[in-house]
PDB file of C-alpha atoms in Angstrom:
ATOM      1  CA  MET P   1      75.441  21.211 -21.172  1.00  0.00           C
ATOM      2  CA  GLU P   2      75.264  17.538 -22.151  1.00  0.00           C
ATOM      3  CA  GLN P   3      77.960  16.597 -19.754  1.00  0.00           C
ATOM      4  CA  ASP P   4      76.059  18.134 -16.790  1.00  0.00           C
ATOM      5  CA  ARG P   5      72.990  16.161 -17.825  1.00  0.00           C
ATOM      6  CA  ILE P   6      74.920  12.885 -17.851  1.00  0.00           C
ATOM      7  CA  LEU P   7      76.649  13.733 -14.697  1.00  0.00           C
ATOM      8  CA  SER P   8      73.260  14.618 -12.898  1.00  0.00           C
ATOM      9  CA  GLU P   9      71.593  11.263 -14.141  1.00  0.00           C
ATOM     10  CA  ALA P  10      74.647   9.287 -12.813  1.00  0.00           C
ATOM     11  CA  PHE P  11      74.418  11.230  -9.368  1.00  0.00           C
ATOM     12  CA  LEU P  12      70.703  10.546  -9.153  1.00  0.00           C
ATOM     13  CA  MET P  13      71.168   7.005  -9.973  1.00  0.00           C
ATOM     14  CA  PHE P  14      73.747   6.830  -7.255  1.00  0.00           C
ATOM     15  CA  ILE P  15      71.373   8.392  -4.736  1.00  0.00           C
ATOM     16  CA  LYS P  16      68.644   5.852  -5.649  1.00  0.00           C
ATOM     17  CA  ARG P  17      70.981   3.051  -5.235  1.00  0.00           C
ATOM     18  CA  MET P  18      72.173   4.274  -1.896  1.00  0.00           C
ATOM     19  CA  LEU P  19      68.574   4.688  -0.724  1.00  0.00           C
ATOM     20  CA  GLU P  20      67.757   1.172  -1.952  1.00  0.00           C
ATOM     21  CA  ILE P  21      70.728  -0.231  -0.122  1.00  0.00           C
ATOM     22  CA  GLY P  22      70.107   1.816   3.109  1.00  0.00           C
ATOM     23  CA  SER P  23      66.504   0.736   3.015  1.00  0.00           C
ATOM     24  CA  SER P  24      67.704  -2.934   2.741  1.00  0.00           C
ATOM     25  CA  VAL P  25      70.280  -2.705   5.394  1.00  0.00           C
ATOM     26  CA  LEU P  26      68.366  -0.626   7.904  1.00  0.00           C
ATOM     27  CA  SER P  27      65.064  -2.665   7.551  1.00  0.00           C
ATOM     28  CA  ASN P  28      67.068  -5.573   9.072  1.00  0.00           C
ATOM     29  CA  ALA P  29      68.037  -3.311  11.973  1.00  0.00           C
ATOM     30  CA  GLU P  30      66.189  -3.409  15.280  1.00  0.00           C
ATOM     31  CA  LEU P  31      65.268   0.288  14.911  1.00  0.00           C
ATOM     32  CA  LYS P  32      62.551   1.399  17.268  1.00  0.00           C
ATOM     33  CA  MET P  33      61.651   4.551  15.603  1.00  0.00           C
ATOM     34  CA  ASN P  34      60.840   5.597  11.970  1.00  0.00           C
ATOM     35  CA  SER P  35      63.146   7.675   9.943  1.00  0.00           C
ATOM     36  CA  HIS P  36      61.280  10.921  10.430  1.00  0.00           C
ATOM     37  CA  SER P  37      61.670  10.652  14.101  1.00  0.00           C
ATOM     38  CA  PHE P  38      65.265   9.738  13.803  1.00  0.00           C
ATOM     39  CA  ASN P  39      65.794  12.707  11.225  1.00  0.00           C
ATOM     40  CA  THR P  40      64.136  15.033  13.883  1.00  0.00           C
ATOM     41  CA  LEU P  41      66.624  14.101  16.469  1.00  0.00           C
ATOM     42  CA  TRP P  42      69.454  14.018  13.973  1.00  0.00           C
ATOM     43  CA  THR P  43      68.773  17.582  13.053  1.00  0.00           C
ATOM     44  CA  LEU P  44      68.283  18.776  16.548  1.00  0.00           C
ATOM     45  CA  ASP P  45      71.714  17.247  17.487  1.00  0.00           C
ATOM     46  CA  ARG P  46      73.552  18.667  14.485  1.00  0.00           C
ATOM     47  CA  LEU P  47      71.951  22.245  15.089  1.00  0.00           C
ATOM     48  CA  SER P  48      72.126  21.991  18.998  1.00  0.00           C
ATOM     49  CA  ALA P  49      74.359  25.128  19.157  1.00  0.00           C
ATOM     50  CA  GLN P  50      71.494  27.159  17.674  1.00  0.00           C
ATOM     51  CA  GLU P  51      68.081  28.020  19.531  1.00  0.00           C
ATOM     52  CA  LEU P  52      65.671  26.461  17.123  1.00  0.00           C
ATOM     53  CA  THR P  53      62.001  27.221  16.954  1.00  0.00           C
ATOM     54  CA  MET P  54      59.429  24.618  15.611  1.00  0.00           C
ATOM     55  CA  THR P  55      59.115  26.542  12.391  1.00  0.00           C
ATOM     56  CA  ARG P  56      62.869  26.831  11.766  1.00  0.00           C
ATOM     57  CA  LEU P  57      63.148  23.001  12.462  1.00  0.00           C
ATOM     58  CA  ALA P  58      60.288  22.250  10.017  1.00  0.00           C
ATOM     59  CA  GLU P  59      62.083  24.271   7.366  1.00  0.00           C
ATOM     60  CA  GLU P  60      65.343  22.679   8.010  1.00  0.00           C
ATOM     61  CA  MET P  61      63.726  19.066   7.661  1.00  0.00           C
ATOM     62  CA  GLY P  62      61.539  20.200   4.690  1.00  0.00           C
ATOM     63  CA  ILE P  63      58.231  19.237   6.485  1.00  0.00           C
ATOM     64  CA  SER P  64      55.160  21.011   7.338  1.00  0.00           C
ATOM     65  CA  ASN P  65      54.752  22.599  10.907  1.00  0.00           C
ATOM     66  CA  GLN P  66      51.927  20.034  11.342  1.00  0.00           C
ATOM     67  CA  GLN P  67      54.073  17.034  10.413  1.00  0.00           C
ATOM     68  CA  LEU P  68      56.670  18.331  12.834  1.00  0.00           C
ATOM     69  CA  THR P  69      54.262  18.922  15.736  1.00  0.00           C
ATOM     70  CA  LYS P  70      53.082  15.310  15.478  1.00  0.00           C
ATOM     71  CA  LEU P  71      56.601  13.947  15.508  1.00  0.00           C
ATOM     72  CA  VAL P  72      57.633  16.210  18.350  1.00  0.00           C
ATOM     73  CA  ASN P  73      54.588  15.224  20.598  1.00  0.00           C
ATOM     74  CA  GLU P  74      55.682  11.632  20.055  1.00  0.00           C
ATOM     75  CA  LEU P  75      59.325  12.273  20.870  1.00  0.00           C
ATOM     76  CA  GLU P  76      58.394  14.572  23.882  1.00  0.00           C
ATOM     77  CA  GLU P  77      56.172  11.659  25.336  1.00  0.00           C
ATOM     78  CA  LYS P  78      59.369   9.464  25.253  1.00  0.00           C
ATOM     79  CA  GLY P  79      61.590  12.250  26.920  1.00  0.00           C
ATOM     80  CA  LEU P  80      63.752  12.662  23.761  1.00  0.00           C
ATOM     81  CA  VAL P  81      63.062  16.290  23.230  1.00  0.00           C
ATOM     82  CA  ILE P  82      61.819  19.135  25.127  1.00  0.00           C
ATOM     83  CA  ARG P  83      59.689  22.314  24.179  1.00  0.00           C
ATOM     84  CA  SER P  84      59.583  25.616  25.657  1.00  0.00           C
ATOM     85  CA  HIS P  85      57.920  28.926  24.842  1.00  0.00           C
ATOM     86  CA  ASP P  86      60.029  32.039  24.118  1.00  0.00           C
ATOM     87  CA  ARG P  87      60.102  34.352  27.069  1.00  0.00           C
ATOM     88  CA  LYS P  88      59.505  37.529  24.991  1.00  0.00           C
ATOM     89  CA  ASN P  89      57.140  36.044  22.414  1.00  0.00           C
ATOM     90  CA  ARG P  90      55.092  33.090  23.590  1.00  0.00           C
ATOM     91  CA  ARG P  91      53.989  32.178  20.105  1.00  0.00           C
ATOM     92  CA  LEU P  92      57.531  31.098  19.363  1.00  0.00           C
ATOM     93  CA  VAL P  93      58.167  27.443  20.490  1.00  0.00           C
ATOM     94  CA  HIS P  94      61.603  26.253  21.012  1.00  0.00           C
ATOM     95  CA  ILE P  95      62.755  22.781  20.625  1.00  0.00           C
ATOM     96  CA  GLN P  96      65.862  20.954  21.752  1.00  0.00           C
ATOM     97  CA  ILE P  97      67.152  17.399  22.235  1.00  0.00           C
ATOM     98  CA  THR P  98      67.553  15.976  25.595  1.00  0.00           C
ATOM     99  CA  ASP P  99      70.578  14.035  26.957  1.00  0.00           C
ATOM    100  CA  GLU P 100      68.193  11.017  26.738  1.00  0.00           C
ATOM    101  CA  GLY P 101      67.425  11.781  23.196  1.00  0.00           C
ATOM    102  CA  ARG P 102      70.963  12.134  22.266  1.00  0.00           C
ATOM    103  CA  SER P 103      71.936   8.784  23.926  1.00  0.00           C
ATOM    104  CA  TYR P 104      69.054   7.109  22.035  1.00  0.00           C
ATOM    105  CA  MET P 105      70.047   8.557  18.629  1.00  0.00           C
ATOM    106  CA  GLU P 106      73.753   7.463  19.219  1.00  0.00           C
ATOM    107  CA  LYS P 107      72.544   3.948  20.064  1.00  0.00           C
ATOM    108  CA  GLN P 108      70.554   3.854  17.012  1.00  0.00           C
ATOM    109  CA  LEU P 109      73.625   5.148  14.955  1.00  0.00           C
ATOM    110  CA  LYS P 110      75.656   2.192  16.537  1.00  0.00           C
ATOM    111  CA  ASP P 111      73.062  -0.295  15.488  1.00  0.00           C
ATOM    112  CA  MET P 112      72.761   1.062  12.036  1.00  0.00           C
ATOM    113  CA  GLN P 113      76.641   1.017  11.810  1.00  0.00           C
ATOM    114  CA  ALA P 114      76.646  -2.615  12.818  1.00  0.00           C
ATOM    115  CA  GLN P 115      74.155  -3.335  10.083  1.00  0.00           C
ATOM    116  CA  VAL P 116      76.386  -1.603   7.527  1.00  0.00           C
ATOM    117  CA  CYS P 117      79.323  -3.610   8.629  1.00  0.00           C
ATOM    118  CA  ARG P 118      77.661  -6.821   8.086  1.00  0.00           C
ATOM    119  CA  ALA P 119      76.410  -5.653   4.588  1.00  0.00           C
ATOM    120  CA  ILE P 120      79.968  -4.872   3.549  1.00  0.00           C
ATOM    121  CA  GLU P 121      81.435  -8.194   4.443  1.00  0.00           C
ATOM    122  CA  VAL P 122      80.767  -9.383   0.944  1.00  0.00           C
ATOM    123  CA  PHE P 123      83.611  -6.937  -0.331  1.00  0.00           C
ATOM    124  CA  ASP P 124      87.122  -8.220  -0.390  1.00  0.00           C
ATOM    125  CA  PRO P 125      89.848  -5.891   1.135  1.00  0.00           C
ATOM    126  CA  LYS P 126      90.597  -4.247  -2.232  1.00  0.00           C
ATOM    127  CA  GLU P 127      87.018  -3.387  -2.844  1.00  0.00           C
ATOM    128  CA  LYS P 128      86.581  -2.156   0.653  1.00  0.00           C
ATOM    129  CA  GLU P 129      89.712   0.139  -0.033  1.00  0.00           C
ATOM    130  CA  GLU P 130      88.013   1.351  -3.312  1.00  0.00           C
ATOM    131  CA  LEU P 131      84.827   1.898  -1.411  1.00  0.00           C
ATOM    132  CA  ALA P 132      86.561   3.811   1.256  1.00  0.00           C
ATOM    133  CA  GLN P 133      88.484   6.019  -1.193  1.00  0.00           C
ATOM    134  CA  SER P 134      85.322   6.676  -3.278  1.00  0.00           C
ATOM    135  CA  LEU P 135      83.178   7.662  -0.188  1.00  0.00           C
ATOM    136  CA  LYS P 136      86.059  10.071   0.938  1.00  0.00           C
ATOM    137  CA  THR P 137      86.032  11.686  -2.504  1.00  0.00           C
ATOM    138  CA  LEU P 138      82.141  11.924  -2.716  1.00  0.00           C
ATOM    139  CA  ASN P 139      81.946  13.333   0.857  1.00  0.00           C
ATOM    140  CA  ARG P 140      84.584  16.032  -0.204  1.00  0.00           C
ATOM    141  CA  LEU P 141      82.629  16.885  -3.402  1.00  0.00           C
ATOM    142  CA  CYS P 142      79.359  17.007  -1.722  1.00  0.00           C
ATOM    143  CA  GLU P 143      80.552  19.607   0.783  1.00  0.00           C
ATOM    144  CA  LYS P 144      80.435  22.020  -2.237  1.00  0.00           C
ATOM    145  CA  LEU P 145      76.605  21.309  -2.932  1.00  0.00           C
TER     146      LEU P 145
END
């Protein structure tokens, strides 16, 4: 359907623009880790109620087991995650975020939020309200995807 094609183009353009803005805003932040490491912590925290294996985490993040192993090695050295072998099947390796990892991630989120606050200072109050309403609508609609 033509309307779906036009909508998908607009959606992809929106994502591209958000990535550009995010990259610009966050490159100014004093982030001490790369986005893959942050995404690993974010995913572990989001799924902390589940017992995650390295394989499941790699699938969840859309990366290879080898890529995840490298990331987890670095995060484990910093005390941000811990690995443990399954008691029944030693080939399964479980991974979880530590309290220190959660605190570190929360600090990074606060730093990013501060950068975004500075970036949106260019908007007048009416534009900020429009943006807030638009984001609320987008978040609601994206929950269906």
